[in-house]
CSV table of C-alpha atoms in Angstrom, one decimal:
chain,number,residue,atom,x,y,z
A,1,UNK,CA,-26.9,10.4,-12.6
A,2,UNK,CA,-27.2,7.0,-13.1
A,3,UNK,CA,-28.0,5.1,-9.9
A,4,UNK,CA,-27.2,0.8,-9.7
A,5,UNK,CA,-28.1,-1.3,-6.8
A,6,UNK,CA,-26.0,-4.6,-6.4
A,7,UNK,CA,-28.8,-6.9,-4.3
A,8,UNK,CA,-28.6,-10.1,-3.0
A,9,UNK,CA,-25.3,-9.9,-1.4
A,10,UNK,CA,-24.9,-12.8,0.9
A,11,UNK,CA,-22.2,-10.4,3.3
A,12,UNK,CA,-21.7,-6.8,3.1
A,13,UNK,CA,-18.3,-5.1,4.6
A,14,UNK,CA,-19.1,-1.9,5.4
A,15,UNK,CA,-16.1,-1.0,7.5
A,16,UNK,CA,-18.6,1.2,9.3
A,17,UNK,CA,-20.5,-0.3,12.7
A,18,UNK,CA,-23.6,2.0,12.9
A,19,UNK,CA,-24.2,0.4,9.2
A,20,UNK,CA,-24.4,-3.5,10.4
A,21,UNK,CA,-23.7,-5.0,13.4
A,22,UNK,CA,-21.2,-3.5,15.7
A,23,UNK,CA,-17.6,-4.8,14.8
A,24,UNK,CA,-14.9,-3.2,12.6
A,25,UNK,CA,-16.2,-4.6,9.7
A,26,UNK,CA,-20.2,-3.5,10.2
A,27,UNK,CA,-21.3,-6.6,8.5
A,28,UNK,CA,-24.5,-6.4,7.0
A,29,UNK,CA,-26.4,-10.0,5.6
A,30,UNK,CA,-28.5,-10.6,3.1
A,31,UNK,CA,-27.6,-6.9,2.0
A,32,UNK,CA,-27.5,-4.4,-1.1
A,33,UNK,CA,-25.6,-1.4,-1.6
A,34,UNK,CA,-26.7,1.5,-4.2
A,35,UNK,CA,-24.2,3.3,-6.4
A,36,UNK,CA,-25.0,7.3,-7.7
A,37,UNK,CA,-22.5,8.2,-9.9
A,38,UNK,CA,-18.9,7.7,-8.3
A,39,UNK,CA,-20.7,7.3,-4.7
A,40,UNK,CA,-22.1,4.9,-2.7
A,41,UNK,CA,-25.7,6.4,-1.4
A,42,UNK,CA,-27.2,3.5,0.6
A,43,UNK,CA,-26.5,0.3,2.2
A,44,UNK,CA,-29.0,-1.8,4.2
A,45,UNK,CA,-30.9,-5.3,3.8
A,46,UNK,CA,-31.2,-6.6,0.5
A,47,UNK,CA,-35.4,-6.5,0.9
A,48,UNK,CA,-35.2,-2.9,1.8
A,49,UNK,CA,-33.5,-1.3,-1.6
A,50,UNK,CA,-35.2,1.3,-3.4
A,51,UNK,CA,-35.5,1.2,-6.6
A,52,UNK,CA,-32.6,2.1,-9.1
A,53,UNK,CA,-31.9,2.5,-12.6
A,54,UNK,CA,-29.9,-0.8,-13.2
A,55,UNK,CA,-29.6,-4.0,-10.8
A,56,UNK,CA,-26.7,-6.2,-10.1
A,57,UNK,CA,-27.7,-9.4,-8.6
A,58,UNK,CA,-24.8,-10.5,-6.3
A,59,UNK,CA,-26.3,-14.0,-6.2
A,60,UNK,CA,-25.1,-14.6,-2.9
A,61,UNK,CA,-21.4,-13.8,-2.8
A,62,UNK,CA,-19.8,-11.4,-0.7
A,63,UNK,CA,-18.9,-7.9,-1.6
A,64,UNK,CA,-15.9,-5.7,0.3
A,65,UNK,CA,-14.8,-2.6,0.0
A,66,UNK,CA,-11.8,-2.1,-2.7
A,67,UNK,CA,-8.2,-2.8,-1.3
A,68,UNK,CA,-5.9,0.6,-0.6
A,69,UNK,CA,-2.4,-0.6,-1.1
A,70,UNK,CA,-0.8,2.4,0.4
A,71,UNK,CA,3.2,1.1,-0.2
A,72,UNK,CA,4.2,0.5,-3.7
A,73,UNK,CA,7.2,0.9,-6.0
A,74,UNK,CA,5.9,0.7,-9.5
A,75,UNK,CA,8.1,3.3,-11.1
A,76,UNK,CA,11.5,1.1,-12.3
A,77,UNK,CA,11.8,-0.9,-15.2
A,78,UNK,CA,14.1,-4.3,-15.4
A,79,UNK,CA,14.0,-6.9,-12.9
A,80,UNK,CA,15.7,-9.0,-10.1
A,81,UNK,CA,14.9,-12.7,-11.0
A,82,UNK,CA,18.8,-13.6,-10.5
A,83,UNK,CA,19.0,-11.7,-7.1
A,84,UNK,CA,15.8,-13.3,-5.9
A,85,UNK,CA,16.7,-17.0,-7.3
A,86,UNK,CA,20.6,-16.2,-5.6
A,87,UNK,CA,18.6,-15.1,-2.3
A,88,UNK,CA,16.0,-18.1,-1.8
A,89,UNK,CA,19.7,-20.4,-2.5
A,90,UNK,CA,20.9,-18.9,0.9
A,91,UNK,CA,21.9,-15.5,0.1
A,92,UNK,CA,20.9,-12.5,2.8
A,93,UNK,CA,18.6,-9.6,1.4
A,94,UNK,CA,20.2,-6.1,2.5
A,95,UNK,CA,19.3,-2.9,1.1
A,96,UNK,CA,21.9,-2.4,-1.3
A,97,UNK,CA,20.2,-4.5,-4.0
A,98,UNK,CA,18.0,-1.8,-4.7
A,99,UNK,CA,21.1,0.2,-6.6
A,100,UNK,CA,20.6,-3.1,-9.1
A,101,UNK,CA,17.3,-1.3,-10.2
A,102,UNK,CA,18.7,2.3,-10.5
A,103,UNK,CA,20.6,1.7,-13.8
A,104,UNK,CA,17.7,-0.4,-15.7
A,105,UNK,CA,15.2,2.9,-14.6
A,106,UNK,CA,17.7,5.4,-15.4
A,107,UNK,CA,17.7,3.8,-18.9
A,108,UNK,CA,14.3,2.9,-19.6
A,109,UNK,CA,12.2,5.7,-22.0
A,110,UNK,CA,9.4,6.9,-20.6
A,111,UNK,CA,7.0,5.2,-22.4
A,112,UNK,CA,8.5,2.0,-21.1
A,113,UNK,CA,7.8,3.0,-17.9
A,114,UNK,CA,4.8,4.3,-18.2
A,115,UNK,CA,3.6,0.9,-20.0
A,116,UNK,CA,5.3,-0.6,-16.8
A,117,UNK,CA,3.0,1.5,-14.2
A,118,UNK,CA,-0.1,0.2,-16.2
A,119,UNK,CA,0.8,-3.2,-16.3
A,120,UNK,CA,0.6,-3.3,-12.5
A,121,UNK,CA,-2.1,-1.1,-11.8
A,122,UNK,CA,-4.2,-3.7,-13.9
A,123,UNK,CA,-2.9,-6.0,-12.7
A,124,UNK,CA,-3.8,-5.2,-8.9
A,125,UNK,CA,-7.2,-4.0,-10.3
A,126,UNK,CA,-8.2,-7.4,-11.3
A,127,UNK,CA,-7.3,-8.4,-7.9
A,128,UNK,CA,-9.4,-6.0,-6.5
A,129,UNK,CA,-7.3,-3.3,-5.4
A,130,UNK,CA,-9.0,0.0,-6.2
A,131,UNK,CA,-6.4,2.9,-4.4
A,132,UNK,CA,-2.6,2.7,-4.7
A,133,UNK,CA,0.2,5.2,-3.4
A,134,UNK,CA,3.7,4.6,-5.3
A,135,UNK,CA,6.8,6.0,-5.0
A,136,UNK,CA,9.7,7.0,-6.8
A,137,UNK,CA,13.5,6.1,-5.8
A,138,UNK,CA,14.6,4.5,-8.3
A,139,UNK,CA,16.4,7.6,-10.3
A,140,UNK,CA,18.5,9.1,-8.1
A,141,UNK,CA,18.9,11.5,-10.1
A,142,UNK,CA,17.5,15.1,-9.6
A,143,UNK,CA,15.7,14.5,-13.6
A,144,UNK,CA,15.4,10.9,-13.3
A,145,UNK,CA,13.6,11.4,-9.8
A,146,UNK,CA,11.0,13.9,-11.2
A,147,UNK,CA,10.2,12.1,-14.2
A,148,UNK,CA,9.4,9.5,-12.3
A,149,UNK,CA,6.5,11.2,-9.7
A,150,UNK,CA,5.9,13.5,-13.1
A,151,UNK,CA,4.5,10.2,-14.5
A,152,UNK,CA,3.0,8.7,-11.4
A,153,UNK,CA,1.1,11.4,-10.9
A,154,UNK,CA,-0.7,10.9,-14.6
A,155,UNK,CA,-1.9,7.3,-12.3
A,156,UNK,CA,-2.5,8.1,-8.8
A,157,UNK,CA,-3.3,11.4,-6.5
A,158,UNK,CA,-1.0,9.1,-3.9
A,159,UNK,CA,2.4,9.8,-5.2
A,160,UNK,CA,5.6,9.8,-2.8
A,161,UNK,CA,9.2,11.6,-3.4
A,162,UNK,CA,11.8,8.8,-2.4
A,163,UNK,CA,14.7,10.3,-3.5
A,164,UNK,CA,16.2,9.0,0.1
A,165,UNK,CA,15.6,5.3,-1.3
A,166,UNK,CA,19.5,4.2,-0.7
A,167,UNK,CA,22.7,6.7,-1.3
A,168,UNK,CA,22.9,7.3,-4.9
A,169,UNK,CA,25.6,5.2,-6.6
A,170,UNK,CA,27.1,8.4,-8.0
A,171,UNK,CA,27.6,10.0,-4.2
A,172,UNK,CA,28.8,6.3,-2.9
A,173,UNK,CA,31.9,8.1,-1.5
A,174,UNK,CA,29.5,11.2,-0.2
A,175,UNK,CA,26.8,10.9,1.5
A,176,UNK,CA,26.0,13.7,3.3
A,177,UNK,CA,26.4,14.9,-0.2
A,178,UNK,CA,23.8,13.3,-1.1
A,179,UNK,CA,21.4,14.3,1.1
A,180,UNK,CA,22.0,17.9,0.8
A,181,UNK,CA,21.2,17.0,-3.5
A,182,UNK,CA,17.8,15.3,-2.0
A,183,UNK,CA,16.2,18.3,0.3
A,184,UNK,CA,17.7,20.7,-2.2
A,185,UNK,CA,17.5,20.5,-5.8
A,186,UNK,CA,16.1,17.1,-5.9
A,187,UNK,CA,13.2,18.0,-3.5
A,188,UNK,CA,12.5,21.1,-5.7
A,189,UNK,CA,12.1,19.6,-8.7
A,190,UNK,CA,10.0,16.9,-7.4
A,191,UNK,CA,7.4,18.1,-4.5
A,192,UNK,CA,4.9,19.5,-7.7
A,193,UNK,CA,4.2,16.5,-8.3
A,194,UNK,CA,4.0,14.6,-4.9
A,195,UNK,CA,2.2,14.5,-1.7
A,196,UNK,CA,4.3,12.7,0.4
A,197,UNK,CA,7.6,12.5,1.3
A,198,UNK,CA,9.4,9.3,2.5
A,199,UNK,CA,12.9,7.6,3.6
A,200,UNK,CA,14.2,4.4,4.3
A,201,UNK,CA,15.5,4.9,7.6
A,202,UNK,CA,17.9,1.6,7.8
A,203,UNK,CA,21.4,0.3,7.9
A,204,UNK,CA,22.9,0.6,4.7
A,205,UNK,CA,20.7,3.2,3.5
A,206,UNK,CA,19.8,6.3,6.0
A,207,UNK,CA,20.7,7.1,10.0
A,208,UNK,CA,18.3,8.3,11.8
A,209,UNK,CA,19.9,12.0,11.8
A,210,UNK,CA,19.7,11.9,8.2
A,211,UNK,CA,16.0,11.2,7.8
A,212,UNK,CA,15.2,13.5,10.0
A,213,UNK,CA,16.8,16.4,7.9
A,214,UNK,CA,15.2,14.9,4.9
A,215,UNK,CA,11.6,14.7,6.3
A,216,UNK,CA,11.6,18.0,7.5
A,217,UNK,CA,12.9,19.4,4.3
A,218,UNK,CA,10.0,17.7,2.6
A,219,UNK,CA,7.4,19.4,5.1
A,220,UNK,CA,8.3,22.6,4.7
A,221,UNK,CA,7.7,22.3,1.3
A,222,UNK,CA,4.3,21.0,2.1
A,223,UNK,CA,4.9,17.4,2.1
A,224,UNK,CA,3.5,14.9,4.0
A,225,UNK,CA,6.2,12.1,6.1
A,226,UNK,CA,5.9,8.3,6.0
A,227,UNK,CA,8.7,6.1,6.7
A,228,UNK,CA,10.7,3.2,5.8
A,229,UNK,CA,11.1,1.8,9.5
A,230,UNK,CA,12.8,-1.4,11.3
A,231,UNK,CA,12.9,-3.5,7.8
A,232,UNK,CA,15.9,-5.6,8.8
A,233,UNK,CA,16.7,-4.4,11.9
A,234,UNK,CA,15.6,-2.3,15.5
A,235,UNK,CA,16.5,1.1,14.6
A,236,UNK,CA,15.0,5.3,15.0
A,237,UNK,CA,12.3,5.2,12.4
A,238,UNK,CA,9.7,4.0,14.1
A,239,UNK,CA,10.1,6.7,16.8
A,240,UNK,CA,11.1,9.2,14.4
A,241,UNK,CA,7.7,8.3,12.4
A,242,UNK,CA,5.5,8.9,15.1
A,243,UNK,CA,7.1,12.2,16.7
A,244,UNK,CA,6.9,14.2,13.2
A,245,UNK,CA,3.4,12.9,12.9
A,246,UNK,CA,4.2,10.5,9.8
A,247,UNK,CA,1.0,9.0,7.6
A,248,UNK,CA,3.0,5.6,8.2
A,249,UNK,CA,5.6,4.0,9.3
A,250,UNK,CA,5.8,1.2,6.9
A,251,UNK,CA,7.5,-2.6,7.6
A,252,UNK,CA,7.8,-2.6,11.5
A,253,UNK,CA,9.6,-5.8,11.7
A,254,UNK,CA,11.6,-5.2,14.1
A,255,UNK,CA,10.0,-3.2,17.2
A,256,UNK,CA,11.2,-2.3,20.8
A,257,UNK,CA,8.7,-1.8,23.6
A,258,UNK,CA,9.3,1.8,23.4
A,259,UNK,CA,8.0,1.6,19.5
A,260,UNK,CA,5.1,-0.4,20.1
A,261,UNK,CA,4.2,1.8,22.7
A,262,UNK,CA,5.2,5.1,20.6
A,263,UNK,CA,2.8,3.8,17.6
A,264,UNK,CA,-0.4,3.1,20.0
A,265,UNK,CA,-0.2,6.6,21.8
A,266,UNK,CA,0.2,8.4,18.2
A,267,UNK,CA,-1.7,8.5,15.2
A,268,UNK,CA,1.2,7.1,12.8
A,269,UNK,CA,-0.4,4.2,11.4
A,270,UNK,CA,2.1,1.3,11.3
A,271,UNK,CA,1.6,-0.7,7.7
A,272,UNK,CA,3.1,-4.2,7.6
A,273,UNK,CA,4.2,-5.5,3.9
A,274,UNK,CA,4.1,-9.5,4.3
A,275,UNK,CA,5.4,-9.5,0.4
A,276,UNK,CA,8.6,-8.5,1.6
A,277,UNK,CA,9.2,-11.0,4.7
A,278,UNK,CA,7.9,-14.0,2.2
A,279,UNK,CA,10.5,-12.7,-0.6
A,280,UNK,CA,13.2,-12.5,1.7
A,281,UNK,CA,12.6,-15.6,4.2
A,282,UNK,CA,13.1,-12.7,6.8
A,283,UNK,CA,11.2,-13.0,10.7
A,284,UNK,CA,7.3,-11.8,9.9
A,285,UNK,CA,6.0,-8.7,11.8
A,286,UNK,CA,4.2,-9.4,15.2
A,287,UNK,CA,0.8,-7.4,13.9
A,288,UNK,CA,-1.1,-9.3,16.9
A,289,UNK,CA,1.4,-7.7,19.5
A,290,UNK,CA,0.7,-4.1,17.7
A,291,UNK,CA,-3.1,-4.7,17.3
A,292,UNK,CA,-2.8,-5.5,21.2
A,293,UNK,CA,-1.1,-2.3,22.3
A,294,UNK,CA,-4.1,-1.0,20.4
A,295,UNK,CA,-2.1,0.8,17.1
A,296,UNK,CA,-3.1,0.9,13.5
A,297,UNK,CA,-2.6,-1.4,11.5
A,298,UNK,CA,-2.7,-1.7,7.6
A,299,UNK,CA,-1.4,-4.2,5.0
A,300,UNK,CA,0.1,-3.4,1.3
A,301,UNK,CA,1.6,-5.0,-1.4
A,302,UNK,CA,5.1,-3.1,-1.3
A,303,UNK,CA,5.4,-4.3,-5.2
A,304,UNK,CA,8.5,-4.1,-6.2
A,305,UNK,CA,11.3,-5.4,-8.3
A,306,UNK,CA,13.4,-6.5,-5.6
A,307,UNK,CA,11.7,-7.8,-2.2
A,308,UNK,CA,8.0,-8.3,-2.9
A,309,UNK,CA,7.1,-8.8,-6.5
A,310,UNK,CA,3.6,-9.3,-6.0
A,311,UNK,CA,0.9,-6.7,-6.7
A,312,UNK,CA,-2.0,-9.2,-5.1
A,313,UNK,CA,-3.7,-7.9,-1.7
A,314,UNK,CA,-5.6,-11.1,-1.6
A,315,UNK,CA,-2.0,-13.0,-1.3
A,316,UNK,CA,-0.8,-10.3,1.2
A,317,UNK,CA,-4.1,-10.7,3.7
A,318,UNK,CA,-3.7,-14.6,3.9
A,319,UNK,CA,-0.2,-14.3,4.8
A,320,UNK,CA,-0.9,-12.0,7.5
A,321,UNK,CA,-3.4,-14.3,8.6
A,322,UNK,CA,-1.4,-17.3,8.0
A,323,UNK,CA,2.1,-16.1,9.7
A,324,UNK,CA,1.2,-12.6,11.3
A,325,UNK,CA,-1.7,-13.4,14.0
A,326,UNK,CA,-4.4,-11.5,12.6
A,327,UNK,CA,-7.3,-12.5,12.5
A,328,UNK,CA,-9.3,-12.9,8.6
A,329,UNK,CA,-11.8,-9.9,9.9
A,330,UNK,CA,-8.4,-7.4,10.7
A,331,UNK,CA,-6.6,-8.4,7.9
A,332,UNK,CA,-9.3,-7.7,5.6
A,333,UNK,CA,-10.1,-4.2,7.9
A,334,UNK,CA,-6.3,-3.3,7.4
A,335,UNK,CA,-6.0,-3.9,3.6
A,336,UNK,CA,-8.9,-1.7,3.1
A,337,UNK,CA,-9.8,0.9,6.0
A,338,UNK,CA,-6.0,0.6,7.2
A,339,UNK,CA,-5.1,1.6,4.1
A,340,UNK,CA,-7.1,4.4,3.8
A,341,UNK,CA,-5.8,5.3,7.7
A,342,UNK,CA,-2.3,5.2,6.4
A,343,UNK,CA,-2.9,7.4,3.1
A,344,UNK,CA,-5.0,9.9,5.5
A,345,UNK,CA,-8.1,9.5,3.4
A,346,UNK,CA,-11.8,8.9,4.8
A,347,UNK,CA,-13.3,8.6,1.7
A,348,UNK,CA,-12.3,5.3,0.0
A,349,UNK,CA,-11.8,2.2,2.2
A,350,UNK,CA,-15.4,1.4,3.7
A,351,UNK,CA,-18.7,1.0,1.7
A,352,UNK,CA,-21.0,3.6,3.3
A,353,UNK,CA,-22.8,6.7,2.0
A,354,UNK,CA,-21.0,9.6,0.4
A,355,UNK,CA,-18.0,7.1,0.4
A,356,UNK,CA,-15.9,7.0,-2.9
A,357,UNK,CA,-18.0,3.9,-4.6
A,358,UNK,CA,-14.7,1.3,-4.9
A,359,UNK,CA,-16.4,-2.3,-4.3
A,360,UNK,CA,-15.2,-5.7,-4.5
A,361,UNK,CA,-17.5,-8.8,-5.4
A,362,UNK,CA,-16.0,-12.3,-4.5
A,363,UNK,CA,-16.6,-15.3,-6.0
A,364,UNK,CA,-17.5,-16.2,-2.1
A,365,UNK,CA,-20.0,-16.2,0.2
A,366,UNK,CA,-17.3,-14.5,3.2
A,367,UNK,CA,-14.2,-12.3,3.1
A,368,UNK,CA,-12.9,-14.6,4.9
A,369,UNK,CA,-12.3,-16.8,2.1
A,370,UNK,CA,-9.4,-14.7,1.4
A,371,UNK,CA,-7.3,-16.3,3.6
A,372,UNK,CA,-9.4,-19.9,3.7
A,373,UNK,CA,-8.7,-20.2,-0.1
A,374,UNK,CA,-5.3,-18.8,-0.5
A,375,UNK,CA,-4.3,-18.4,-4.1
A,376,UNK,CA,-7.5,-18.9,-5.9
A,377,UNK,CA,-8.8,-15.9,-7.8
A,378,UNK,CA,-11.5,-15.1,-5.8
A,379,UNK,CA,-12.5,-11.2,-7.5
A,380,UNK,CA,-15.6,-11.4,-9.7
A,381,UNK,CA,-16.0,-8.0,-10.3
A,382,UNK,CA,-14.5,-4.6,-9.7
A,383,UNK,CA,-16.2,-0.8,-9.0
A,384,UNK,CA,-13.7,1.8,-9.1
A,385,UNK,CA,-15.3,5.1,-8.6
A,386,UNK,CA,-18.5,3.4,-9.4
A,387,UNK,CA,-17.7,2.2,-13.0
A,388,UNK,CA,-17.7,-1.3,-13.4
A,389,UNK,CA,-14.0,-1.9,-14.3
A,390,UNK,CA,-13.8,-5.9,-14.4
């Protein structure tokens, strides 16, 4: 196989200590880092490379790992421009606006949203991000639902079943109804092509009750739980997320000392969406009380059509640096190894050998530029499986 060393890089995230020095990020200076195939094979000082068939000469910039946005919604078609130009006049997000989506999706071909999918995923590929999970929820419909994952899964290995998005319009007046359609026919049309399962445990859409039953139908047929938890209010998903063991629990705006605590002693990772809180002028997450009680953290995109219409990483690390407390270093470690924690993966998310060879050169000489030059298009070049995409 073809091997390619990228030399001359002025700071090297590794995300792996024994690589560079002994933080998070495993910084290595003046560094290089060799690609074989779709792996990376070495990383050390720039001086030190052996020789390869093709060189790359950073020229002093900085080169990160690919983002993992682990929370997307890029299966709907339409959009919300009216709702999100009514909500930043003064009107309150809730999580019924989602039902505005259904009926665009359930109309929309295929193809069209198919094209939609790519759009994004090139989109957040020129911004660097190399992994993505997405979801369905959407449909709400047992066919409309499976189409859905059946084309997601043509994109990404990280595909969720969100049939428990919000009630289906068409059981408004039954909900338990509705739930019985989601862990029954629903579920079985849709776990063949899905890994995880997921519910938005809030007012308005599911109780706590419900999304147990729903989780737990989902892994028995060998799905995998993350949650929608404490969005717009202190509820059970948070607590409910961590005692099944979820991936995730994704949002976390709202925590109790009890769910702080809860995602610190587990191993649920708790992923923070700042898209959402800047679309909807709603209270930021606390990710410097979470990093404290010593929990996971990770940060994604949640692109959607409704709360967070962004597909940029780069956007979503400076708020968290700007509004959430973290620091550039754990922002950057979050949108990268977090999201790689909160997908389950080991393999994509840090620049070291037999890693998945996803890198990120910046028009910079730090990461931290990310958040010191907010909105400037920063990515110079892309590696995605260690082809040169950008």
């Amino acid at each position: 196989m073809t091997t390619t060393a990228i030399t001359n890089i002025a700071s090297l995230v590794t995300n792996d200590p024994s690589l560079g020095d002994t933080s998070p990020l495993g910084l290595i200076l003046d560094a290089a880092v060799v690609i074989e195939g779709d792996r990376v094979v070495w990383t050390g000082e720039s001086s030190k490379a052996p020789a390869t068939d093709n060189a790359v000469d950073a020229d002093g910039r900085a080169v990160i790992p690919g983002f993992v946005d682990s929370h997307s919604h890029l299966l709907f078609a339409g959009d919300r421009t009216q709702e999100f130009n009514a909500r930043m006049s003064g009107r309150r997000y809730t999580a019924g606006g989602i039902r505005t989506t259904v009926a665009a999706t359930r109309a929309a071909t295929d193809d069209e949203l198919s094209a939609n999918v790519v759009r994004y995923l090139t989109e957040a590929l020129r911004q660097g991000t190399t992994t993505f999970e997405t979801k369905s929820g959407y449909g709400l419909t047992v066919e409309d639902e499976a189409r859905a994952l059946r084309i997601a899964a043509r994109h990404t290995d990280e595909v969720t079943y969100l049939g428990a998005h919000v009630v289906s319009p068409d059981y408004a007046d039954d909900p338990a109804g509705y739930v019985d359609l989601v862990t029954g026919p629903m579920l079985d049309a849709c776990a063949p092509y899905a890994r995880w399962v997921d519910v938005f445990c809030e007012k308005g859409a599911f109780d706590g009750d419900q999304a147990r039953t729903i989780l737990t139908a989902g892994m028995a047929k060998g799905l995998h739980p993350r949650v929608h938890a404490n969005q717009l209010s202190y509820g059970p998903g948070v607590q409910l997320a961590v005692e099944l063991d979820a991936a995730s629990a994704d949002h976390c705006t709202h925590l109790t000392d009890a769910d702080v605590d809860a995602l610190a002693q587990g191993n649920t990772v708790a992923t923070l969406l700042p898209g959402a809180e800047f679309s909807t002028r709603a209270d930021w997450p606390d990710a410097r009380r979470i990093l404290d009680a010593g929990a996971t953290v990770a940060l994604s995109t949640d692109c959607n059509p409704g709360s967070s219409f962004t597909s940029s990483m780069p956007f979503c690390v400076a708020l968290a640096v700007r509004d959430m407390g973290m620091t550039p270093d754990e922002a950057l470690w979050s949108s990268t190894a977090g999201g790689a924690a909160a997908l389950r993966r080991t393999d994509i998310g840090r620049i070291a050998p037999g890693a998945r060879a996803d890198l990120v050169l910046l028009d910079a000489p730090s990461h931290v530029h990310l958040a010191y030059r907010p909105g400037v298009p920063l990515v110079q070049a892309v590696w995605q499986r260690g082809e040169r995409t950008l």
